Short mmCIF file of C-alpha atoms and ligand atoms in Angstrom, two decimals:
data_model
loop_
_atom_site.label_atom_id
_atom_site.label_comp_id
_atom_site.label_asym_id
_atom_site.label_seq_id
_atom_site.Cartn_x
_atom_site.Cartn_y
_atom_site.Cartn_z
CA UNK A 1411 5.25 147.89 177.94
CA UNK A 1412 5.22 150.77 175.54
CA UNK A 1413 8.21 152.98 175.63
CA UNK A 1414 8.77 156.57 177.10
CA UNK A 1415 9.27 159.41 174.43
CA UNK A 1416 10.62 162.90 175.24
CA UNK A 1417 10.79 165.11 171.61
CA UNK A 1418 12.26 168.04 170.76
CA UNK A 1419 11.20 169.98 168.40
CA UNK A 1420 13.41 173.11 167.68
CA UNK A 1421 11.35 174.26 165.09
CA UNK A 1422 13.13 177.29 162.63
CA UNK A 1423 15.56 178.02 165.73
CA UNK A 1424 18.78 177.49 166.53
CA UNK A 1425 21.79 177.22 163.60
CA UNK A 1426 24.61 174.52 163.84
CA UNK A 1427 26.56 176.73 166.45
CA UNK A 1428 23.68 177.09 168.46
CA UNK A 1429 22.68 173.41 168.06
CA UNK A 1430 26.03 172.41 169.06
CA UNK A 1431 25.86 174.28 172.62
CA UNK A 1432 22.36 173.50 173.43
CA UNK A 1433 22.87 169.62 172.33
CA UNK A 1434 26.09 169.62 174.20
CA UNK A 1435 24.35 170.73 177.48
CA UNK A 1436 21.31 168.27 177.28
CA UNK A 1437 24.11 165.43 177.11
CA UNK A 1438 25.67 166.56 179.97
CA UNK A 1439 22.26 167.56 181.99
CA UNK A 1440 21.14 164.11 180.60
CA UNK A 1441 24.36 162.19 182.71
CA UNK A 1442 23.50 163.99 185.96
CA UNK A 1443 19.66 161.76 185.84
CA UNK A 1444 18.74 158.21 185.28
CA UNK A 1445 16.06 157.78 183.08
CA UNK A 1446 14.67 155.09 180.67
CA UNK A 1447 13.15 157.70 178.82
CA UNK A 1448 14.01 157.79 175.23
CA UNK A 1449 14.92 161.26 174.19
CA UNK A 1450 15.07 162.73 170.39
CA UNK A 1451 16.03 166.17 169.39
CA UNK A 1452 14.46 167.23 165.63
CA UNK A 1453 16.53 170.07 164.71
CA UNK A 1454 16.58 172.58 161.76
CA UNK A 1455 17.74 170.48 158.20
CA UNK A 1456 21.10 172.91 158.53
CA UNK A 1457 21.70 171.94 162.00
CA UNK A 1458 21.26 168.46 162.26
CA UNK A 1459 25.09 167.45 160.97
CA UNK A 1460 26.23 169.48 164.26
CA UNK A 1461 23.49 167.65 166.88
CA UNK A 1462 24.39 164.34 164.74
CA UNK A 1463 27.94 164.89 166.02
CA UNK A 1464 27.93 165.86 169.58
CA UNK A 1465 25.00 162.85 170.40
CA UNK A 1466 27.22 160.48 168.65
CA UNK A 1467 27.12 157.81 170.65
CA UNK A 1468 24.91 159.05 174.06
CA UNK A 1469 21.79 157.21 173.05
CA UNK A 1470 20.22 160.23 172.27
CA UNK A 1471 17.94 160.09 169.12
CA UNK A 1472 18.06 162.51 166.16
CA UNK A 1473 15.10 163.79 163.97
CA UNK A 1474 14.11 165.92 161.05
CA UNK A 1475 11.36 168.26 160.94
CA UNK A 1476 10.28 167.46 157.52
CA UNK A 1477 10.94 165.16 154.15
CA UNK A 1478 9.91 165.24 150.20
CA UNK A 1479 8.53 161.72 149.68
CA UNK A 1480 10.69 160.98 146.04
CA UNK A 1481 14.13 159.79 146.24
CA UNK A 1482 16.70 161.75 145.00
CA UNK A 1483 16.53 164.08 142.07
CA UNK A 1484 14.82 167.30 140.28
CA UNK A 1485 12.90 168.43 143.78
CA UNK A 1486 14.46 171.43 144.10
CA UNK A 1487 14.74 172.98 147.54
CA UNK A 1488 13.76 169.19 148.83
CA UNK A 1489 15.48 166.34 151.44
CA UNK A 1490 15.01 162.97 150.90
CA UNK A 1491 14.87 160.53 153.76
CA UNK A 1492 17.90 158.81 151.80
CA UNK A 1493 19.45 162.18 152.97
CA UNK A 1494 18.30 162.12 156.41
CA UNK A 1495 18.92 158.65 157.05
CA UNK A 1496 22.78 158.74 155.89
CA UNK A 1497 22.62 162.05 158.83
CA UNK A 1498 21.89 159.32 161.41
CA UNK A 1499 18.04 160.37 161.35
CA UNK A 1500 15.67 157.77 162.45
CA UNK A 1501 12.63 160.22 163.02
CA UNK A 1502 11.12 162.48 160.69
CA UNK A 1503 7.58 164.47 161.73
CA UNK A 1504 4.84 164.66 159.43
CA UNK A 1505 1.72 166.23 159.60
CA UNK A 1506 2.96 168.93 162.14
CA UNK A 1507 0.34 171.74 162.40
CA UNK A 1508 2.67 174.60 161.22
CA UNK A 1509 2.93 172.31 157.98
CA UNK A 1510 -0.65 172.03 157.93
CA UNK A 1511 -1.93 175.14 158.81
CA UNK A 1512 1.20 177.67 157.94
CA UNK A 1513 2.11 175.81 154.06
CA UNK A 1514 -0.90 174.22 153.73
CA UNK A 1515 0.00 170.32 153.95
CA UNK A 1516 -3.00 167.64 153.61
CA UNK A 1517 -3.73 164.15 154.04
CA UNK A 1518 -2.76 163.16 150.28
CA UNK A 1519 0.38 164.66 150.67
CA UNK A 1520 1.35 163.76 154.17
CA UNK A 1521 0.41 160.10 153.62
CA UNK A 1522 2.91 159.94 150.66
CA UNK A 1523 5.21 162.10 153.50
CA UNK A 1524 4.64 159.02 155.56
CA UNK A 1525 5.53 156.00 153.14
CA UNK A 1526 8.07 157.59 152.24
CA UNK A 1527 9.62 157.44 155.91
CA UNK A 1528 8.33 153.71 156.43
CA UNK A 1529 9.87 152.98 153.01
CA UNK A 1530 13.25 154.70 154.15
CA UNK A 1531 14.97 154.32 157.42
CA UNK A 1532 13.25 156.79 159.09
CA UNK A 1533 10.08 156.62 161.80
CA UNK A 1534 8.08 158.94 161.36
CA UNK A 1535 6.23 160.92 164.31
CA UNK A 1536 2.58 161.91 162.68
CA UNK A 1537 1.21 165.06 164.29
CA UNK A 1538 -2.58 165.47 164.69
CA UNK A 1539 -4.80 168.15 166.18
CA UNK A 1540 -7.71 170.49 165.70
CA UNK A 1541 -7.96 174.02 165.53
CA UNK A 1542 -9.65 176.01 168.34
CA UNK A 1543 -12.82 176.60 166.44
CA UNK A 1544 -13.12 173.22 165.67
CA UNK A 1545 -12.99 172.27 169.09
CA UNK A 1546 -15.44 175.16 170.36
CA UNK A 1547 -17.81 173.67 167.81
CA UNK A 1548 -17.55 170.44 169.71
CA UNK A 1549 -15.77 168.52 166.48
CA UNK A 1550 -12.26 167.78 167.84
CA UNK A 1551 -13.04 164.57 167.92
CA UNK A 1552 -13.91 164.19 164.12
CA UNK A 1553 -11.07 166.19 163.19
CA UNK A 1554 -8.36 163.89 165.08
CA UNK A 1555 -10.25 160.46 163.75
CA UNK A 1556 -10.07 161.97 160.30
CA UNK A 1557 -6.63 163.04 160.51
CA UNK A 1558 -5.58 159.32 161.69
CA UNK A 1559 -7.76 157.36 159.35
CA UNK A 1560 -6.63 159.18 156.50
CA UNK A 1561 -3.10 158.99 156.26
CA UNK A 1562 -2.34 155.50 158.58
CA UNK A 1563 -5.21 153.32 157.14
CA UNK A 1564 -3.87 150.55 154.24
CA UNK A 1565 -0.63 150.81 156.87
CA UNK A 1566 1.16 147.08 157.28
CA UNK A 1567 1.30 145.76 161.26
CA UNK A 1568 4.89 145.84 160.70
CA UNK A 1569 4.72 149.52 159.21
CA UNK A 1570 2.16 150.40 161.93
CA UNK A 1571 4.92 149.01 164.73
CA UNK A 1572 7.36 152.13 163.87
CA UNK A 1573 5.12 154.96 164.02
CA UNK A 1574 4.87 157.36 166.84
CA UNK A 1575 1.76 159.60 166.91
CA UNK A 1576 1.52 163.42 168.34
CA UNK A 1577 -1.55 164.84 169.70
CA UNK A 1578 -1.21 168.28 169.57
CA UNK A 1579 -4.30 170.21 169.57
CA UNK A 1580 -3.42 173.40 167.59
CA UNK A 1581 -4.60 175.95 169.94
CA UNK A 1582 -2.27 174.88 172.50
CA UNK A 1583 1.18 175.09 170.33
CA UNK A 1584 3.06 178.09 171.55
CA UNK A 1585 0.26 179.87 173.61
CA UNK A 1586 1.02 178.96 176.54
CA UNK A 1587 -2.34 176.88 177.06
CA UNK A 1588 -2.38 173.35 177.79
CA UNK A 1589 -5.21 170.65 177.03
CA UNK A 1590 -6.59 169.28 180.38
CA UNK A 1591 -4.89 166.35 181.82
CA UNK A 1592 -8.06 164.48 181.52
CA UNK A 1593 -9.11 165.79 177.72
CA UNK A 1594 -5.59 165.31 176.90
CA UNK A 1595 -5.94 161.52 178.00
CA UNK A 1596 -9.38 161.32 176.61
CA UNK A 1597 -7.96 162.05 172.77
CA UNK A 1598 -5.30 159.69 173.31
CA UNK A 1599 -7.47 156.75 174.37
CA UNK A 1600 -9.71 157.60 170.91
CA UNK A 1601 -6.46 157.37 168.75
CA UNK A 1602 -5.32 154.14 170.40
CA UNK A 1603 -9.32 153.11 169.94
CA UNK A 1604 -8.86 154.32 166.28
CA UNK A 1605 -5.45 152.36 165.70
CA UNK A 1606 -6.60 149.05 167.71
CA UNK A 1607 -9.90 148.70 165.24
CA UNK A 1608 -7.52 149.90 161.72
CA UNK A 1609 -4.68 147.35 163.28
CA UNK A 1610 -3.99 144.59 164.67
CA UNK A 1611 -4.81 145.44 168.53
CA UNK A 1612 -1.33 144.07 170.13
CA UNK A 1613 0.71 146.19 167.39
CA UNK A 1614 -1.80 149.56 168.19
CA UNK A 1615 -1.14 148.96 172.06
CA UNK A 1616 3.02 149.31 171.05
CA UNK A 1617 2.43 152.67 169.35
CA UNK A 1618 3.88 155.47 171.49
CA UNK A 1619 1.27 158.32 171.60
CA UNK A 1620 2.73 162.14 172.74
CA UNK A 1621 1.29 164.91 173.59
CA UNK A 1622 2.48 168.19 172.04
CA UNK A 1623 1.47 171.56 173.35
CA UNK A 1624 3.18 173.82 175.65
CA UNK A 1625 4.56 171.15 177.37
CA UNK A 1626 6.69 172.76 180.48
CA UNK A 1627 8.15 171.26 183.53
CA UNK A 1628 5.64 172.24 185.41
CA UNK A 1629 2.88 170.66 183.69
CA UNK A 1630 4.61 167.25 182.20
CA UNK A 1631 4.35 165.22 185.50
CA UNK A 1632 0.52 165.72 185.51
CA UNK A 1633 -0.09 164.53 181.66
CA UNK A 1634 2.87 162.46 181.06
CA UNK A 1635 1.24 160.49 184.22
CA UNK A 1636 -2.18 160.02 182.20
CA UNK A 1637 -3.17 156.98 180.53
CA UNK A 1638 -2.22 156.06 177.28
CA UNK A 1639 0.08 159.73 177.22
CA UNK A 1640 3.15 158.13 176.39
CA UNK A 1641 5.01 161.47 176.36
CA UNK A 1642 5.77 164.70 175.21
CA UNK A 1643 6.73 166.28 171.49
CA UNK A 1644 8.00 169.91 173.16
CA UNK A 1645 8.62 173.05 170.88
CA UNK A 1646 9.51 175.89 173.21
CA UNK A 1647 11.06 174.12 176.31
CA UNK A 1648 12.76 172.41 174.27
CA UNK A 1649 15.29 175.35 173.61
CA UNK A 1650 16.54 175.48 176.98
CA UNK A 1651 17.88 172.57 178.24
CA UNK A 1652 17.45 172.91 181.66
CA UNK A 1653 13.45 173.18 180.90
CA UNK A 1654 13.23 170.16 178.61
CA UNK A 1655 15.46 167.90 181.40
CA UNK A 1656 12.87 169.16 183.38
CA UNK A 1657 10.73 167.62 181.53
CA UNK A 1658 12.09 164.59 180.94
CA UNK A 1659 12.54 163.76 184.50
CA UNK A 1660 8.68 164.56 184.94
CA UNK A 1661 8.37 161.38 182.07
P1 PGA B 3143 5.21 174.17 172.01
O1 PGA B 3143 5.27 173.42 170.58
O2 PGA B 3143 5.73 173.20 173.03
O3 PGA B 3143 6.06 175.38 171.84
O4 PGA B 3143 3.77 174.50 172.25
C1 PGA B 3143 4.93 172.08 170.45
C2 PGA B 3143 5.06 171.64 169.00
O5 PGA B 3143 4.74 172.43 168.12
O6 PGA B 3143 5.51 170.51 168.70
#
């Protein structure tokens, strides 16, 4: 039985003060429901020491947004997931479309991004998605296989065990649009196609697949309830706690 994932992704919001109120009322929102849903907040670098402290100890799991894939030294302006890890991080994102699109990240990079995590501590959550013209031009499809093939392929079953993966098609990240229920489903069943021939097929069955994408309470119940959507990486909602509990009792 794959698990239930509910991800927040804060994005460049919220600084440790901030972090520390709005992580201190999703613990106590959190006690007031019973869910088997894991949960992970992915703050700012700056903020995670703050989140790190007041989830100490809930269950609740911790995140970074982004890594450098050497270990420590001359990377100026860089984290290492030594760094993360020793924050209690065990989930980094790679690959997520304002890295791609916004600074330009690609598959070379974002594969050594990815190693890097597996060869750490850290799990990392790898974001794929296409743009809207490449969907209009009917080549979503293409664009997600590409996106998975290049960076997971030459993975280990036992690498390919700890990795989440993040549909998020790109026109649908902070716009307030959503991918159909039913197209939403339909990408994830090609990824888990995609993983199940590039893997061995019991280890692609464990991966967790989420969809990202203006993900609100109002809309979780009907795609978290879709096949092979094994929940939700949230930006926005994910600010105010009351939305993403919200969401995470729709998962
Ligand atoms: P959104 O962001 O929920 O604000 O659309 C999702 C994401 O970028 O992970």
């Amino acid at each position: 039985m794959r698990r239930k994932i509910v991800a927040g992704n804060w994005k460049m919001n919220l600084d440790h003060k901030e972090g520390k109120i709005v992580s201190g009322r999703i613990v106590d929102l959190l006690k007031e429901i019973e869910t088997s849903c894991e949960v992970i907040l992915i703050p700012p670098f700056t903020t995670i020491p703050a989140v790190a402290d007041v989830i100490a100890g809930t269950g609740i799991g911790l995140g970074a947004q982004d890594l450098w894939y050497e270990g420590n030294g001359a990377f100026t302006g860089e984290i290492s997931t030594a760094m993360l890890s020793s924050l209690g991080c065990g989930y980094v994102l790679v690959g997520h479309s304002e890295r791609r699109h916004i600074i330009g990240e690609k598959g070379p990079l974002l594969s050594k991004k990815l190693r890097a995590a597996l060869g750490g501590s850290l799990s990392p959550i790898y974001c794929v998605g296409e743009l809207l013209k490449e969907r209009e031009a009917g080549k979503a499809r293409d664009v997600v296989s590409r996106q998975v093939e290049e960076v997971l392929s030459g993975l280990r079953d036992d690498e390919i065990a700890r990795i989440v993966v993040a549909y998020e098609p790109v026109w649908a990240i902070g716009t307030g649009k959503t991918a159909t229920p039913e197209d939403a489903s339909s990408m994830h069943a090609l990824i888990r196609g995609l993983l199940a021939e590039m893997f061995d097929q019991e280890a692609a069955e464990e991966v967790p697949i989420l969809y990202g994408g203006s993900v609100k309470p109002g809309n979780a119940a009907d795609l978290l309830g879709r096949e092979n959507i094994d929940g939700a990486l949230v930006g926005g909602a994910s600010l105010d706690p009351s939305s993403f509990l919200g969401i995470i009792s729709a998962a």
